[in-house]
Short mmCIF file of C-alpha atoms in Angstrom, two decimals:
data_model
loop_
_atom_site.label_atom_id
_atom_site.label_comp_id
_atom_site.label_asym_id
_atom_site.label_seq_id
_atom_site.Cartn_x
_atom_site.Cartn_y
_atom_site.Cartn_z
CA UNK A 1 0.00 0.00 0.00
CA UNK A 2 1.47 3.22 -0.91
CA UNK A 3 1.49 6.45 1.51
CA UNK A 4 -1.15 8.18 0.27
CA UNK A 5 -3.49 5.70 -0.08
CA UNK A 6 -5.32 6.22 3.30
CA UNK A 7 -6.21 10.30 2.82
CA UNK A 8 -6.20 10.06 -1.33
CA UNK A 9 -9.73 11.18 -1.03
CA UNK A 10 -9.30 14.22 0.79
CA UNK A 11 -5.59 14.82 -0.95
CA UNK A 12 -6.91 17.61 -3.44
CA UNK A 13 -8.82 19.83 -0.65
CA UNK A 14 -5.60 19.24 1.21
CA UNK A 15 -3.85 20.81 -1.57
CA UNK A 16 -6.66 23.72 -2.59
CA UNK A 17 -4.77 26.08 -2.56
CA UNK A 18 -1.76 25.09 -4.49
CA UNK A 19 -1.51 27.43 -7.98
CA UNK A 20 -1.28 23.87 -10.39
CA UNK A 21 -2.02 26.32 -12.87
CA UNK A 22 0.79 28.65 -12.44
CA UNK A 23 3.06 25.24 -12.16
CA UNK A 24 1.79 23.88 -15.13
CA UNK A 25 3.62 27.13 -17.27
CA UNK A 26 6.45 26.78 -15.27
CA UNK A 27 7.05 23.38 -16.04
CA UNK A 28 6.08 23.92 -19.81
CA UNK A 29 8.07 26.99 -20.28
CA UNK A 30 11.57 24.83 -18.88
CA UNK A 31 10.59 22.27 -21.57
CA UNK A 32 9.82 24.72 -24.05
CA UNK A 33 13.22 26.51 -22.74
CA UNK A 34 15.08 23.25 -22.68
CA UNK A 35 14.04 20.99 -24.98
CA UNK A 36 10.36 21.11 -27.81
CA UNK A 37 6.85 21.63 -25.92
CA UNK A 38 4.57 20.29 -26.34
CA UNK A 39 5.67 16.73 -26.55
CA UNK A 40 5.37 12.96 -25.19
CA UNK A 41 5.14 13.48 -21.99
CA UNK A 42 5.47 11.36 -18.83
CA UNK A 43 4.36 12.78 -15.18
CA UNK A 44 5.67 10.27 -12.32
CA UNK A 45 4.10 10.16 -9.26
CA UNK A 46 0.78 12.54 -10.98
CA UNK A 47 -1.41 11.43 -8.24
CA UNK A 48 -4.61 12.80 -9.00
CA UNK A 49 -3.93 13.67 -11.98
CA UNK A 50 -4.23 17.97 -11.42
CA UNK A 51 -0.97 19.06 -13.44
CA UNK A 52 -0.91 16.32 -16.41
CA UNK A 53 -4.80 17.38 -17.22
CA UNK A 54 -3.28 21.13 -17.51
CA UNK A 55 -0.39 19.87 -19.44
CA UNK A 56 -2.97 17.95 -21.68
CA UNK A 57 -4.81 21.36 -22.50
CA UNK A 58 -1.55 22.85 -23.02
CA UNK A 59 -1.28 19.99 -25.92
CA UNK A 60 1.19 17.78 -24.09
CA UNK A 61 0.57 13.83 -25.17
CA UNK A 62 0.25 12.66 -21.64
CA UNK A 63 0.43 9.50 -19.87
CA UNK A 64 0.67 9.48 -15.48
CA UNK A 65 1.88 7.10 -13.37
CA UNK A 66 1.99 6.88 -9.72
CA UNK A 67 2.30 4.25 -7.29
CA UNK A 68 -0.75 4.67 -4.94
CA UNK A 69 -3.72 3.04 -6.67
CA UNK A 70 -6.45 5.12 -4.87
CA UNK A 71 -4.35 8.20 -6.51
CA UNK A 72 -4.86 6.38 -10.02
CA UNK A 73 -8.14 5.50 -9.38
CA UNK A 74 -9.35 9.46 -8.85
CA UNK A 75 -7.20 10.62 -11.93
CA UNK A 76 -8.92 8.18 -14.50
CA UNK A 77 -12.27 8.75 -12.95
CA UNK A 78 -11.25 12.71 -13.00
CA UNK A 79 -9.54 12.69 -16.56
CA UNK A 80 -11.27 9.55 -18.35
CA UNK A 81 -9.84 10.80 -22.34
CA UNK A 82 -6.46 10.45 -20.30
CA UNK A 83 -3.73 7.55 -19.68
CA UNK A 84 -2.79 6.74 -15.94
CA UNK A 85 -0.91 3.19 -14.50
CA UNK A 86 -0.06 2.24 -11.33
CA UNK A 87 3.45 1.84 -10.90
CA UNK A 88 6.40 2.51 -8.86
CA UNK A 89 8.89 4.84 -10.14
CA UNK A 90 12.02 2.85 -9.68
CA UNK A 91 10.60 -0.05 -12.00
CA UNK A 92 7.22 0.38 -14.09
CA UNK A 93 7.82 -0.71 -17.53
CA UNK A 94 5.17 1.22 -20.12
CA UNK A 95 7.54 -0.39 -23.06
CA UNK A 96 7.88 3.05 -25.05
CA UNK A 97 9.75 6.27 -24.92
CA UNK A 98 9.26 10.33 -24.14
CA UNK A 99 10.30 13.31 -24.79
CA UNK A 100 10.21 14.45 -21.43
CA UNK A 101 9.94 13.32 -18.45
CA UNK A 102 8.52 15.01 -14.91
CA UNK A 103 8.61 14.32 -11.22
CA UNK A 104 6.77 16.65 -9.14
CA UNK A 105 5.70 17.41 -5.44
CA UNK A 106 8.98 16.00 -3.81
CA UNK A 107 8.61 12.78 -5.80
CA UNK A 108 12.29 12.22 -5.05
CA UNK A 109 12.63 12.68 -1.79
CA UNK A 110 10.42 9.84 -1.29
CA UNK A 111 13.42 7.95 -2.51
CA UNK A 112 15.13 7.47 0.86
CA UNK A 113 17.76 4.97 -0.51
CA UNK A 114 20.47 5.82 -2.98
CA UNK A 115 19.81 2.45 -4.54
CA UNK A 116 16.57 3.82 -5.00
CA UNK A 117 17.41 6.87 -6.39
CA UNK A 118 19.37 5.14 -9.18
CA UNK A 119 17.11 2.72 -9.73
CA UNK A 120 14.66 5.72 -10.66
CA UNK A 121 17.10 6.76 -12.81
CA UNK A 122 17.86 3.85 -14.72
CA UNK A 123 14.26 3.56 -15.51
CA UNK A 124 13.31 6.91 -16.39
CA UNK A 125 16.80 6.45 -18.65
CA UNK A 126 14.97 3.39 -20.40
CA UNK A 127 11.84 6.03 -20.83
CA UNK A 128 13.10 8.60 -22.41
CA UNK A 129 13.85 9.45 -25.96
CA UNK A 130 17.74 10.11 -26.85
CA UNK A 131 18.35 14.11 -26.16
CA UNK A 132 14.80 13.71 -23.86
CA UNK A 133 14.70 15.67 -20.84
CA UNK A 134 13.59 15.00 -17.31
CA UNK A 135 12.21 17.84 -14.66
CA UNK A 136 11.87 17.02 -10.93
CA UNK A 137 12.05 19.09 -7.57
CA UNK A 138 13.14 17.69 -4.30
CA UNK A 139 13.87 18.94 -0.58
CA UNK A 140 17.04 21.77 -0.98
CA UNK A 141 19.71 20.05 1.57
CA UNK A 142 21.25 23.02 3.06
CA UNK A 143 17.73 24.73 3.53
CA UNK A 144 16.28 21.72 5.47
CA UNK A 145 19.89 21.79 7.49
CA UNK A 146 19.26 25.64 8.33
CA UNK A 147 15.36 26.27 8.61
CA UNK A 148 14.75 23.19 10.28
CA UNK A 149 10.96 21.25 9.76
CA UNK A 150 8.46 22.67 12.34
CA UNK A 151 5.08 20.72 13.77
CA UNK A 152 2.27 22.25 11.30
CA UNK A 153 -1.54 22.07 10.86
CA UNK A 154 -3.58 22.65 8.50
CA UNK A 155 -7.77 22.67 8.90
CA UNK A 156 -9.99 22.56 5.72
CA UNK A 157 -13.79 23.26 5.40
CA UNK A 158 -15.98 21.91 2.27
CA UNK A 159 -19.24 22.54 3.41
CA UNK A 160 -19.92 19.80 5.96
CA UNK A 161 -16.61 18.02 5.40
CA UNK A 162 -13.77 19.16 8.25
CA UNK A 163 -10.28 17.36 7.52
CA UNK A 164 -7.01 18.53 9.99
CA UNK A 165 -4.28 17.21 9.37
CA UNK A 166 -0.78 17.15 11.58
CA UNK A 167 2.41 17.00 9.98
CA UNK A 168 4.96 16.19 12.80
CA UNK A 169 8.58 16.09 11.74
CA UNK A 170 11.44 13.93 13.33
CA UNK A 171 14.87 14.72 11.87
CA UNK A 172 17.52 11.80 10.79
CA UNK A 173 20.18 13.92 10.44
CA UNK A 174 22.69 10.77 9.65
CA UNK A 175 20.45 9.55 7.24
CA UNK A 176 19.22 12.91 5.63
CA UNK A 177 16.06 12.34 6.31
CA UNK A 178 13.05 13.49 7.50
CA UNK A 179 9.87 11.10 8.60
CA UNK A 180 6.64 13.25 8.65
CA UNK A 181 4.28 11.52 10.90
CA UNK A 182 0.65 12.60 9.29
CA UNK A 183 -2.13 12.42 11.51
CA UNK A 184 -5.98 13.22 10.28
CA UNK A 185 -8.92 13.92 11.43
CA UNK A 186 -12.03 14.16 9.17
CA UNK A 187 -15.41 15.20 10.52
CA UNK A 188 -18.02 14.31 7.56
CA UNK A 189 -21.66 14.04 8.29
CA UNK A 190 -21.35 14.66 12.19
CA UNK A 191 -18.71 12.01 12.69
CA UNK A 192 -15.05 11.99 13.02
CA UNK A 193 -12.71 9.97 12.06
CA UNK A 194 -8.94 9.55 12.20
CA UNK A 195 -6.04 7.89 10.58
CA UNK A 196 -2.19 8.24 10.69
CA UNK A 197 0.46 7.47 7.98
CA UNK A 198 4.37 8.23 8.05
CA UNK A 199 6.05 10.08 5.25
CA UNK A 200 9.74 9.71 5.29
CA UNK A 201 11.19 12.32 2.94
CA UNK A 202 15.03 12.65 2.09
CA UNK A 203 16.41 15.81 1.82
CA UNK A 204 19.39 16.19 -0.98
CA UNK A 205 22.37 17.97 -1.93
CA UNK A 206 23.23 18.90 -5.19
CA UNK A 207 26.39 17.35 -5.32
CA UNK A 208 25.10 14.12 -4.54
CA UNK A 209 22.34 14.83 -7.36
CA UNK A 210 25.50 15.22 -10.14
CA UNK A 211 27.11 12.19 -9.04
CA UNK A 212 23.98 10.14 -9.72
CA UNK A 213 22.77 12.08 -12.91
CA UNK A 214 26.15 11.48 -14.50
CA UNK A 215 26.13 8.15 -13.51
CA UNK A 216 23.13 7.10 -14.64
CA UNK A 217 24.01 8.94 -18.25
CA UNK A 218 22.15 12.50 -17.76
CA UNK A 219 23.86 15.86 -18.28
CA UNK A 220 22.53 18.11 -15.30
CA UNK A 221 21.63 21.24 -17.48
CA UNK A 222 20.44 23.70 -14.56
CA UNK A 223 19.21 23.91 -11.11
CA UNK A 224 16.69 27.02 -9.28
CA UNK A 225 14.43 27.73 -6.90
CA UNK A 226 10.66 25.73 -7.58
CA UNK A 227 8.82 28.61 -9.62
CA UNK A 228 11.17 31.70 -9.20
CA UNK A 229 14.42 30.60 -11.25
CA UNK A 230 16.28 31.85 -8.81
CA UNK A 231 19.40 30.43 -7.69
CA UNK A 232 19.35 27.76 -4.71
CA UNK A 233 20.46 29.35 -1.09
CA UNK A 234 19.85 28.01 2.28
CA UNK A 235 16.04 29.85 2.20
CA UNK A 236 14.97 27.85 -0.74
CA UNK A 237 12.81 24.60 0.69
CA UNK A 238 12.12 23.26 -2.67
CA UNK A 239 14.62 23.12 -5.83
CA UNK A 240 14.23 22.01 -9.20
CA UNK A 241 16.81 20.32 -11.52
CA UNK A 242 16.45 19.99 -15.21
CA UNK A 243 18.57 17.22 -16.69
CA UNK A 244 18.94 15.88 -20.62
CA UNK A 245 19.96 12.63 -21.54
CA UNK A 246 23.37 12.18 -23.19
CA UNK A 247 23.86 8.32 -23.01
CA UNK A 248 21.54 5.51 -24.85
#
């Protein structure tokens, strides 16, 4: 069972408020800056399916894949003219090739392992298209080291529906990590309910990043701030690198 199985239902009021919208022209614009958009496009971990339906309008060819089947199951019932699989990142086998390839919402950072991490690598290598490129953001290292994860909560109201969730951090310093212990409470037609799941989330440094894109045959092509371009400093929580691969 995957992470997000437990709250998938209640993972887009969680997220409300994020601008997919604005992140959808990001992302197309570093494609379009980097590489041809639109194009074949592949969006790893798309749970419900929010930014590949955007990239779909934008006239990206677009097929999701994430591991948590409830996740699936709300994209194709969301987007039915749209292709979504279950499958984890580090092996899923579609048998075909993109353009481009994305990652979003800390999809890495899930990958606590480095054999993980190049096992992601080595398949998104056998997905891509000579020359294609691949997009993902992960936790900024240094930032984590000096801002430090806090307790937070966050309460959301759909008419009747109540969901609060807790996100309480432990820090693995020794292992780079970070295990968010989720806890939820959902009130929804005059009863509440409440599960738990942990989220352990690795935290990376860029060096470490251009070790395993070399070794895995990518040419790291640039790295900035999630949404501002800016460059990466110990204030910027989430960082985005853009990598093209050289090797077949």
């Amino acid at each position: 069972m995957s992470v997000f199985d437990s709250y998938a239902r209640y993972y887009d009021l969680l997220n409300k408020d994020k601008d997919y919208s604005a992140e959808t022209r990001y992302v197309a614009k570093l494609i379009d800056r980097f590489g041809s958009a639109p194009c074949k496009l592949l969006d790893i971990g798309c749970g419900t399916g929010r930014h590949a339906e955007l990239l779909f309008d934008e006239g990206f060819d677009m097929v999701g894949v994430d591991r948590s089947e409830a996740m699936v199951a709300l994209a194709k019932a969301h987007h039915s003219g749209m292709e979504f699989h279950v499958g984890d990142i580090c092996n899923f086998q579609l048998g075909r090739r993109f353009q481009a390839v994305t990652a979003l919402f800390h999809v890495f950072s899930y990958l606590t392992e480095e054999n993980q991490l190049r096992a992601a690598l080595k398949n998104i290598h056998e997905h891509l298209e000579p020359g294609g490129l691949m997009i993902f953001d992960c936790w900024h290292g240094p930032a984590v080291v000096h801002q430090k994860p806090e307790l937070r909560i966050r309460r959301i109201e759909d008419g009747d529906l109540i969901v609060v969730r807790i996100a309480e951090p432990k820090v693995l310093p020794e292992l780079h990590r970070v295990d968010v212990s989720f806890q939820v409470f959902v009130k929804e037609k005059e009863t509440w309910n409440e599960f738990s799941e942990l989220h352990p989330m690795r935290y990376l440094f860029q060096p470490e990043i251009e070790t395993l894109l070399v070794d895995s045959g990518f040419e790291l092509l640039k790295v900035e701030e999630w949404m501002t371009g800016n460059a990466p400093s110990v204030e910027t929580w989430c960082v985005v690198y853009i990598a093209r691969l050289v090797g077949m």
